[in-house]
Structure formats: structure tokens, C-alpha cells
Amino acid sequence: MPAAMPAAFQAVTIDYLAVLPMFVVVGGALVGVLVEAFAPRERRHAVQVWLTCGTLLAALVVLAVWSRDHQSVTLGGSVAIDGVALFLQGTLLLLAVIGVLVMAERFGGVGSDAFTPMGASTPGSSQEDAATRAGYATSEVFPLTLFAVFGMLIFVSANDLITLFVGLEVLSLPLYVMTGLARRRRLLSQEAALKYFLLGAFSSAFFLFGAALLFGYAGSSDLAQISQAISTGAGDLDGLLLPGVVLTLVGLLFKVGAVPFHQWTPDAYQGAPTPVTGFMAACTKLAAFGAILRLTYVGVGANRWDWQLGVAVIAILTMVVGAVLSVTQTDVKRLLAYSSVAHAGFILVGVLAFSQAAIGGVMFYLLAYGATTIAAFAIVAMVRQDGSEASHLSQWAGLGRRHPVVAGVFAFLLLAFAGIPLTSGFTAKFAAFAPAVESGTTGVVMVVVGVLASAVTAFVYVKLIVLMYFTDPVEGVVALQPSVPSTIAISLGVIITVVAGVAPATILQLAGNASQFLL
Amino acid sequence: MNSLPLLTVMMVVPVLGAVVVAALPAGSARLARPVALGASLVTLALAVAGWVAFDTGSDAMFQLTETHSWIPQFGVSYALGVDGIALALIVMATILTPVCLLAAWNDVDEAETGRLKRYFALMLVLEAFMVGVFAATDVFLFYVFFEAMLIPVYFLIGLYGGGRRQYAAMKFLLFSLAGGLVMLVSVIAVYFVGPGGDQGFLVEKLIGNLDGSEAALRWMFVGFFVAFAVKAPMWPVHTWLPDAATESRPATAVLLVGVLDKVGTYGMIRFCLQLFPEASQWATPVVITLAVVSVIYGALLAIGQKDMMRLIAFTSISHFGFIVLGIFAMTSVGGAGSTLYMVNHGFSTAGLFLLAGFLVTRHGSKMIPDYGGWQRVTPVLAGTFLVAGLSSLALPGLSSFVSEFLVLQGTYQRYRVAAVVAALGIVLAALYILLMYQRVMTGPKPAFPEDQAPPRDLSLRERWVVAPIIASFVVLGFYPKPVLDIINPAVDKTLQIIGVSDPQPAEASGSAQ
């Protein structure tokens, strides 16, 4: 453990192999920026897609081959590459590959179909038309994605509050931009981006303030030292501890979309380009839960009796509000947004169990939910009426008759969201709920609320299945033929959903083995 | 022991059949029906083999067992096995499936090849799940089948049912899911009060080893019981059944009411009684009351129905009341009677639903007032319908009489008032069945339009559907011993687990004096 305040300058030892995946990703992002500057316009899309996927896969290989054997607290104590960090980073990279493949979908156009040719042009202006005619494409989204992934990789391994904050900002800023880049319904998209940015800035401020209070209490921003200060009672200013914990948690709960900090979720999910929505829903949620796990288990777990009940109330509210409001939605993306709120509540139930099994269960949940979500949003992006996304529920009527495969896959993914056995959703729910039941009465109460909320959300998903299968088709709604990348992405999502439902033992074992924090 | 994993094969065969049916090219979609029937007959043959291999003298709790590690992190095993109760129900399910497939032969237009293939594939998938749910000896695995089973039924009702099929399918799914999810909490909790470990969900390891507070165990019991009460269905959570049964095809209704709902009563024996003996005894007064209410309520509502399918659905609610009564009477006679009742009820409901369905396909109406005098038009149909009805009202000599008598006898040993009140249900049964028969079949010969051929009597296919059902009434009515021989050891075992013994007749009469 390095000293908190070194008297003289000491060179920080860095275990490069432990953090190499992060370097690979940020390096790929920087190369991506150069590609934007120098590659000819017509080749940019292909180059960026290959580069981005290659970078993410390379990082994944590095992680699996080298970083795995270099578990350590490194970079001067600011980054902990332990089992939890490795599992979450690996999952992030995998999900990011799937997400990028979905973003790459062109549907026969020049650039990515989901993104506006020129983000800076006024919606509906002649400038926008000119950009379209000139064949512009926003291939910047790929380096932006890599930067966001870099931030997420930091976020799940950050071992002190400052690094955590840096990760938070690095992952958020590219996402704000990407949210505003939708090709269609651009005003909605820009509004969503602004809303996301403003609320995100607020939550960052909350987090920072909380971090400052915790520093004031413990005299260090290092999570391990904060934990030590709490357990030895060494802190001088006891009154700073609880506000500090609450404010940092608010900042993180905002990112996962927990009630009452969820208001941005439906708007951002609806306005963002659909592939970005899928990426955000899967990866941001994963990163934020990774950070919550580390903060609560490593950092401030010692005084959890002071705040645990409050977070339990938040978890219950999140499940209930997410489930109930999803019933009234008429837009597929908003519906999935509220369902993601409900899922955040389910995951929080697992987090609050405070056991090693809970860590494994939560990590499994994040993997399963992420894969299902990206695939689901990829399908949402395929269903069109008159060229634009048919996101209104009424437009999904009878899809099962016209496009049995697309509707069948989507129905399967919905059943996974609903948590029907033999899909990943059920295993994941079990993995998150079982430790909660074991943890005691509060846990049992949360689980009971959780299963009732599941029943409500199941109604929503089944309603959608009814719509697709049992009603007459709407004229003009078609599911576009996906290209190879997004077919691969959807297949991966479905495969993970099946495997994690039917034969989850291997993944659970992996998550279980990795569920140990390094202090 | 037999090395062939018989129970797994019994699930694999229908699933393979379903895959083949679904994969048939559009040109040969007609083959869907014979292939499906073939697969279900092979499954039946396997079930018979299981019946033969079953050793009634064995001390083991389960036979034909197979256990493999599935999700050791959760303590979940892929564990199958049967006791007499489960075996009887599996055999019933595997007999009813080919019967239903044959009855459903013309349910879907041959021209709609996709719909035809899906219909028969879904039925086969359902059969596989039915075998699985009765054969599972791991609580988690049981739950998986219990929930997964909803999906094929949901599509069978929602895609192939009548006018309000969407509403009925949704109602069915929501009731079952809600009940099932409440049970999930109990399922999770069972593991933590049990011995735990890699195989912590095995029923055999859990029985007698639950180490929780009295209150916790009672809550868990409630979690299981609610799910099973919805499934069974008991008053007041029965409201989904009449809708689901009316809106689905007769064949689906048979599988739903005749087999699937038995999961509820089976679950009460396997999980409520065996895992939570103390809590079961604690809950008995409430359960017995609900059961008696179900008996009377179902019968009264059946009398008032105009829709034949709805009427049959309400008779089932009444009969499920009897079954639950026998289970919670906790006497060996009542338990054996209930299990036998589950089997008999499967057949008699199948007879009523399918024959009513044949009638409806001839006349196009489900409403009783639209009929009258049909025994002069379709005498064989009318005759078999009467036999099925008489079996349902427990005429001596037909199968249901044996089981109903045993249930009431078993109940009377402990709960005299309940038995006496429930016996009224038999009187009401005579009313609803005979009134229906009178209104539909007797009276002057109905007039049919001149330009239309009059309805024909049962075809050869339909006779083949009815024959095994009628045979079962007679065989089980006169000679239920083979079934009772298989059931009795399992029932005694259950009572032994609960720790109660039958009340002594002498003592009982002594206290009455």
C-alpha cells in the first residue's frame, strides 16, 4: 500500500501488463482520430469499424492472456486490477464489440445508418441536405465509442475517488455527443443529448462534492484508506461521512438510472441513435454498477448500516416505478428504457446483499442483461416504416406474420427480459436474488417486491408479443435485412442469452471465481 | 437399475418430434400430424415401459432416477425420478397427448402449412414439459419446467383459440406467472434453510432437513401454496380457468385442465406436504375450507352456465376442490383417492371436452340452448357423451366413483363437516351433467336446412379418440387396483414424512358416542 502523502517525489510503479487493455483501447481511439483526419472519406467507415473492433478484441485478448495473471493494485493505488475489475472489463469489451457491430449497420447507405451525416448542421437545413449529398458520414462515433469504453474500463477498476471521477467524465462526455447524433428525428435527439448532459453534469457535481466530503473525513481519496478510517474510527469529522457517502452514491445511482435519478433515462434512450441506446443501456449500466460495487464493498461498506436502508428504499422504488411506468409506454425505446430502470432495481437488490455470492450474481446479471439489451435494440433499429424507425408500439402489430424470424428473436429476447426460465434473464434474476434472500429480512422484502415487479414487467413484454403475433399487420412496416456485422451482433446476443439460460454453470463459475476484491 | 435414462428419453422424443414437425418443408406439411402422433405414441410406449420397470415393493423414494450436476453454483441438479404419484400422472399425460393430437387432427386448415406445423410442434413441446414437471426431483428444475410450460400453452391459446383468445391467453399467463414468481421467493429460500451445497435443491435432501424458524417455513409454504392454488385452480384464484378453457381448442383445453392443472395438486403433495409438514398442518383448516368452497362454488356455477366449455371448466373447479380436500385430509385413504382422482379427472374431462368439441364442430355453437334432440341425429356421440358425463358425476362402476368415494371417506375420518358438505357436490354434479345432457341431446329431432347434409355421427378417427377414454372409465372403475398399488406406497411415504397416522376407526367412533 503506498503512503497516502509521500514526502518526496517517488516514482510510481506501474504494472503495465495489468493496465495494458486500457492502453490498447485509448491507443486505438487516438489512431481512430487520426483516421478521421487522413483516411479518404469513402473508406473511413470500413477502416473505423475494423479498427474499433480490432482494438476491442485485442484488448480482450490482452486481458485474457496477460492481465489475468497480473492482478494488483497499481498506478499508485489508483487502479485495482482484481477479479471483479477483470471480469467486468472483459464483459465490457465483449459487449462493446457487439455494440460497435450494431453501430456499423449501414443498410446499404454510405455511413452508419443510425447517425446524422453532419452533427453540426441545423436539422432540416440546406446545409444538412448538402452534407447528405456530399456523402458525409459521422464515422467519429467509433473513436468516441472507444473513448467511452476507456472511461468505463477505468470506472470499474478505479480504486480512488479521483480516478473514479476521471473515469466518470471520460465515459460520459463521448456519450453525450453520441446521443445527439441521430440521423432521424434530430431535434428529439439533440434535446435528449442536452438533457442527458445537464442532468449528467449535476450528478457529476454531486459525486465530486461527495468525494470532497469523504476526503475531508478520511484524509485520503483512496477507497481502502477510507474504509480503514471508517473501521478504526480515525476520522476527525464524523459528520462528513454520511453526506459524503450519500452524495457519491447519488452520482453513481444517476448513471444506472435508479429512481428518483432516472428521469433522463427514457428521454435519452428514446432520442439517442438506437445502436447507441443499446450500447449505453448495456455498457454504461455495467460500468456504473461496477463502480457502485467497488465503492460500497471496498470503500464505504464498513458503515453500511447507516445508509443501506436508504439504498434499499431506492431499490424498491426503482423496481416499482420502472415496472409500473413501463406499462403505460407506447414507444418501444421508452418501454425498454423503463424496463432498464426496473432491471437496475433488480441488480441493486443483489448489490445490497453484501456477500461474495452477490458480487458474482450481480456481475452475471450485468453480462446477461447487456447482451440481451444490445441485441434487442439492434432489432428495434431494423423495424422501419417509410424509412424511419417504427418505434411506436402500434407499428409493431403483426410483425410476427410478416417477419417471423425477426419477431421470433425479439420475442425470445423479451422473454429473457421477463425472466422466463431457460433464458439468461431467469438465471440472472436468480443469481441476484438468491444472495438477497440469504442476507436477511430486508433482502427478502426486496426480493418479494422484485418478483411482483417482474410480474408487472412480464405483462408489458407479453403485451408486445401479443401485438407482434396475435394482431393484423400494419401496412408499410418492414424489417430491413441486416448486414453481416449486425447479424453477428444479434446472433452473439441471442447465443449469450441462450447459453446463460440453459448452461450457465461455466459463466457463473467464472463470475464466482472473480468475485474477490483486492484491497 | 435400468441404465437407459428413460425419463429423459421421454422428454427428448417429443422435442425431437417437434423439431421434425417444425422443419418439414411446406410441401409435406401434411406429414406434421402423423409424425406428431408417432412421436407421442413412442413416448407412450416409453411410459408403459417405465410403468413395467417400476418396482412397487421398493423402499426408495424415487425410481428411474438420474442425477446430473447442472448449475452447481446454485445447488441445482438435473435430477429426474418418479414415485407412484408422479408415474401415474406421467402415464396419464402420455395417454392423453396422442388422444388430443388425434382429436385436433382437423383443427387447423391444411392449406395453412405454417400454422399447422406450429400447432402440432407446440403440443409436442408441451408434452415434453409435462413429463419434465412431474419427473423433476429438484425443486429448481421443477420450477423451470413449471414456468417454461406456460409459453407453449400461451401460444396454443393465443394463436389457435376462439374469439377472445388474446384476453384468455394473457389472463392465463399473468395469473400463472404471478403465482409462479411468488413461488420463486420460496424456492430460493428453501435452499438457504436446507442443507445447501452442490445438490441443495434435491427434494430428497431437503425433506426433513429444513432448518428455518417456524414463521419462515410457514411463509415459504404460503409461497408454494399460492402458486399451486392458482394452477389447480382453487377458489378464489380460479377465474382464469373458465376463460382459458372456453377460448382454447378442445384438445388444448384437455391438456390444460386435464394435465397441466394437475401440476398444482401434484405440487401440493410433493412440495407443500412433503417439504413443510408442520406448516401444512397449520394451514389445513384454511385449505380445507377453500377446497369445500371450490367444490360447491364450482358446481353451482356449472349449473348456471350456458356455454358447454365453460360448464365443463366449472365442473373441473369443483373436482379440483375434491382433490385438494383429499390431499389435505392427510389420511392414506384420502391421499390415494386424490391421486386416483387426478388420473380419473384427466380422462373424464378429456371425454367431456373432446366430445363437446366434436359437437361444436358439427353445429358451430358452444351454447347449450342452440342444441336439443341431438341423440336422434348423432346417437353414438350422444351415448359416449353421456358415459363421459356419468363418469364425471361419479356413477358407481365408472372410474370417478372410486376416487370420489375414497376422498370423501378419507376426509370423513378427520373432517366430518367438510366431508358432509363436499358430498353435496356430488348431488350438484348429477344436476349439472344431466341437465346439460337433457338440454343438448334429448327432445325432438332438430330441423336442419334442406340444402345442407345433416350432421354425421362420430367418424372413425373420432371413435378412436373416444375409445381409450371410455376404456379407462370402465377399467379404472372396476379394477383400479393396479393404479392404487403404485400410488399407495407413495401416499404412505408422504404421510410418514408428515408424521401423521390414520385415525383409528374404533377411537373415532368411540369419541362420537
Short mmCIF file of C-alpha atoms in Angstrom, two decimals, chain B residues 194-349:
data_model
loop_
_atom_site.label_atom_id
_atom_site.label_comp_id
_atom_site.label_asym_id
_atom_site.label_seq_id
_atom_site.Cartn_x
_atom_site.Cartn_y
_atom_site.Cartn_z
CA GLY B 194 -31.89 -26.60 3.56
CA PRO B 195 -28.57 -28.38 3.77
CA GLY B 196 -27.12 -26.35 0.87
CA GLY B 197 -24.17 -27.47 -1.17
CA ASP B 198 -23.88 -28.57 -4.79
CA GLN B 199 -27.11 -30.55 -4.71
CA GLY B 200 -29.02 -28.41 -2.28
CA PHE B 201 -32.19 -28.35 -4.35
CA LEU B 202 -32.75 -32.11 -4.48
CA VAL B 203 -36.10 -32.97 -2.95
CA GLU B 204 -34.65 -35.99 -1.20
CA LYS B 205 -32.01 -33.88 0.53
CA LEU B 206 -34.48 -31.20 1.51
CA ILE B 207 -37.18 -33.39 3.03
CA GLY B 208 -36.89 -33.31 6.76
CA ASN B 209 -33.80 -31.14 6.61
CA LEU B 210 -35.30 -27.67 6.52
CA ASP B 211 -33.79 -25.74 9.35
CA GLY B 212 -35.72 -22.50 9.47
CA SER B 213 -37.86 -20.74 12.02
CA GLU B 214 -41.48 -21.81 12.21
CA ALA B 215 -42.63 -18.48 10.79
CA ALA B 216 -40.16 -18.63 7.89
CA LEU B 217 -41.23 -22.13 6.94
CA ARG B 218 -44.87 -21.13 7.06
CA TRP B 219 -44.22 -18.20 4.76
CA MET B 220 -42.41 -20.48 2.34
CA PHE B 221 -45.33 -22.87 2.45
CA VAL B 222 -47.63 -20.00 1.58
CA GLY B 223 -45.41 -19.07 -1.37
CA PHE B 224 -45.63 -22.58 -2.79
CA PHE B 225 -49.29 -23.00 -1.97
CA VAL B 226 -50.39 -19.80 -3.68
CA ALA B 227 -48.71 -20.85 -6.92
CA PHE B 228 -50.29 -24.29 -6.77
CA ALA B 229 -53.70 -22.92 -5.83
CA VAL B 230 -53.62 -20.67 -8.89
CA LYS B 231 -52.59 -23.60 -11.02
CA ALA B 232 -55.04 -26.11 -9.61
CA PRO B 233 -57.20 -23.74 -9.66
CA MET B 234 -58.96 -23.15 -6.37
CA TRP B 235 -61.48 -20.57 -5.44
CA PRO B 236 -60.83 -17.55 -5.32
CA VAL B 237 -57.92 -17.62 -7.81
CA HIS B 238 -59.74 -19.74 -10.36
CA THR B 239 -61.07 -17.00 -12.64
CA TRP B 240 -58.56 -17.58 -15.41
CA LEU B 241 -59.63 -21.17 -15.99
CA PRO B 242 -63.13 -20.73 -17.48
CA ASP B 243 -61.81 -18.14 -19.92
CA ALA B 244 -58.78 -20.16 -20.91
CA ALA B 245 -60.76 -23.39 -21.29
CA THR B 246 -63.53 -21.74 -23.29
CA GLU B 247 -61.30 -19.86 -25.67
CA SER B 248 -58.81 -22.62 -26.39
CA ARG B 249 -59.33 -25.55 -28.72
CA PRO B 250 -60.84 -28.62 -27.02
CA ALA B 251 -57.54 -30.51 -27.34
CA THR B 252 -55.66 -27.66 -25.69
CA ALA B 253 -58.31 -27.42 -23.02
CA VAL B 254 -57.85 -31.11 -22.23
CA LEU B 255 -54.10 -30.77 -21.85
CA LEU B 256 -54.57 -27.58 -19.84
CA VAL B 257 -57.28 -28.71 -17.44
CA GLY B 258 -56.64 -32.43 -17.55
CA VAL B 259 -52.87 -32.44 -17.18
CA LEU B 260 -51.34 -29.03 -16.52
CA ASP B 261 -53.63 -28.14 -13.68
CA LYS B 262 -52.63 -31.38 -12.01
CA VAL B 263 -49.23 -29.81 -11.52
CA GLY B 264 -50.93 -27.68 -8.89
CA THR B 265 -52.34 -30.57 -6.90
CA TYR B 266 -49.23 -32.68 -7.50
CA GLY B 267 -47.12 -29.79 -6.24
CA MET B 268 -49.20 -29.60 -3.09
CA ILE B 269 -48.30 -33.20 -2.28
CA ARG B 270 -44.68 -33.06 -3.38
CA PHE B 271 -43.69 -29.66 -2.06
CA CYS B 272 -46.27 -28.30 0.36
CA LEU B 273 -46.87 -31.51 2.28
CA GLN B 274 -43.51 -33.21 1.99
CA LEU B 275 -41.27 -30.19 2.50
CA PHE B 276 -43.37 -28.30 5.04
CA PRO B 277 -45.26 -30.87 7.12
CA GLU B 278 -45.70 -28.60 10.09
CA ALA B 279 -46.82 -25.62 8.04
CA SER B 280 -49.20 -27.85 6.09
CA GLN B 281 -50.94 -28.95 9.25
CA TRP B 282 -51.04 -25.36 10.39
CA ALA B 283 -52.72 -24.31 7.15
CA THR B 284 -55.09 -27.25 6.89
CA PRO B 285 -58.24 -25.57 8.29
CA VAL B 286 -57.98 -22.76 5.74
CA VAL B 287 -57.14 -25.08 2.87
CA ILE B 288 -59.97 -27.48 3.68
CA THR B 289 -62.38 -24.57 3.81
CA LEU B 290 -61.20 -23.23 0.46
CA ALA B 291 -61.47 -26.71 -1.03
CA VAL B 292 -65.04 -27.15 0.16
CA VAL B 293 -65.93 -23.71 -1.15
CA SER B 294 -64.39 -24.68 -4.50
CA VAL B 295 -66.44 -27.88 -4.62
CA ILE B 296 -69.75 -26.14 -4.02
CA TYR B 297 -68.96 -22.91 -5.87
CA GLY B 298 -67.71 -24.68 -9.00
CA ALA B 299 -70.74 -26.95 -9.05
CA LEU B 300 -73.24 -24.14 -8.55
CA LEU B 301 -71.70 -22.04 -11.28
CA ALA B 302 -71.56 -25.02 -13.60
CA ILE B 303 -75.32 -25.41 -13.25
CA GLY B 304 -75.79 -21.83 -14.36
CA GLN B 305 -73.64 -21.94 -17.47
CA LYS B 306 -75.00 -21.81 -21.00
CA ASP B 307 -71.65 -22.31 -22.67
CA MET B 308 -70.71 -26.00 -22.68
CA MET B 309 -66.98 -25.43 -22.42
CA ARG B 310 -67.42 -23.01 -19.56
CA LEU B 311 -69.67 -25.50 -17.83
CA ILE B 312 -67.04 -28.22 -18.10
CA ALA B 313 -64.40 -25.78 -16.80
CA PHE B 314 -66.51 -25.05 -13.72
CA THR B 315 -67.07 -28.75 -13.09
CA SER B 316 -63.31 -29.04 -13.00
CA ILE B 317 -63.04 -26.36 -10.34
CA SER B 318 -65.46 -28.41 -8.30
CA HIS B 319 -63.45 -31.58 -8.88
CA PHE B 320 -60.19 -29.90 -8.00
CA GLY B 321 -61.82 -28.96 -4.73
CA PHE B 322 -62.29 -32.69 -4.04
CA ILE B 323 -58.70 -33.43 -4.93
CA VAL B 324 -57.33 -30.76 -2.60
CA LEU B 325 -59.68 -31.95 0.11
CA GLY B 326 -58.31 -35.46 -0.13
CA ILE B 327 -54.72 -34.24 -0.11
CA PHE B 328 -55.07 -32.09 2.96
CA ALA B 329 -57.18 -34.61 4.84
CA MET B 330 -53.81 -36.31 5.38
CA THR B 331 -55.18 -39.81 5.57
CA SER B 332 -53.91 -42.67 3.47
CA VAL B 333 -57.36 -43.26 2.01
CA GLY B 334 -57.81 -39.59 1.15
CA GLY B 335 -54.35 -39.30 -0.35
CA ALA B 336 -54.77 -42.38 -2.52
CA GLY B 337 -58.23 -41.19 -3.53
CA SER B 338 -56.90 -37.79 -4.52
CA THR B 339 -54.14 -39.21 -6.65
CA LEU B 340 -56.51 -41.60 -8.33
CA TYR B 341 -58.91 -38.69 -8.75
CA MET B 342 -56.23 -36.72 -10.57
CA VAL B 343 -55.90 -39.53 -13.10
CA ASN B 344 -59.63 -40.12 -13.44
CA HIS B 345 -60.42 -36.46 -13.72
CA GLY B 346 -57.89 -36.21 -16.55
CA PHE B 347 -59.79 -38.81 -18.52
CA SER B 348 -63.33 -37.72 -17.73
CA THR B 349 -62.55 -34.07 -18.54
#
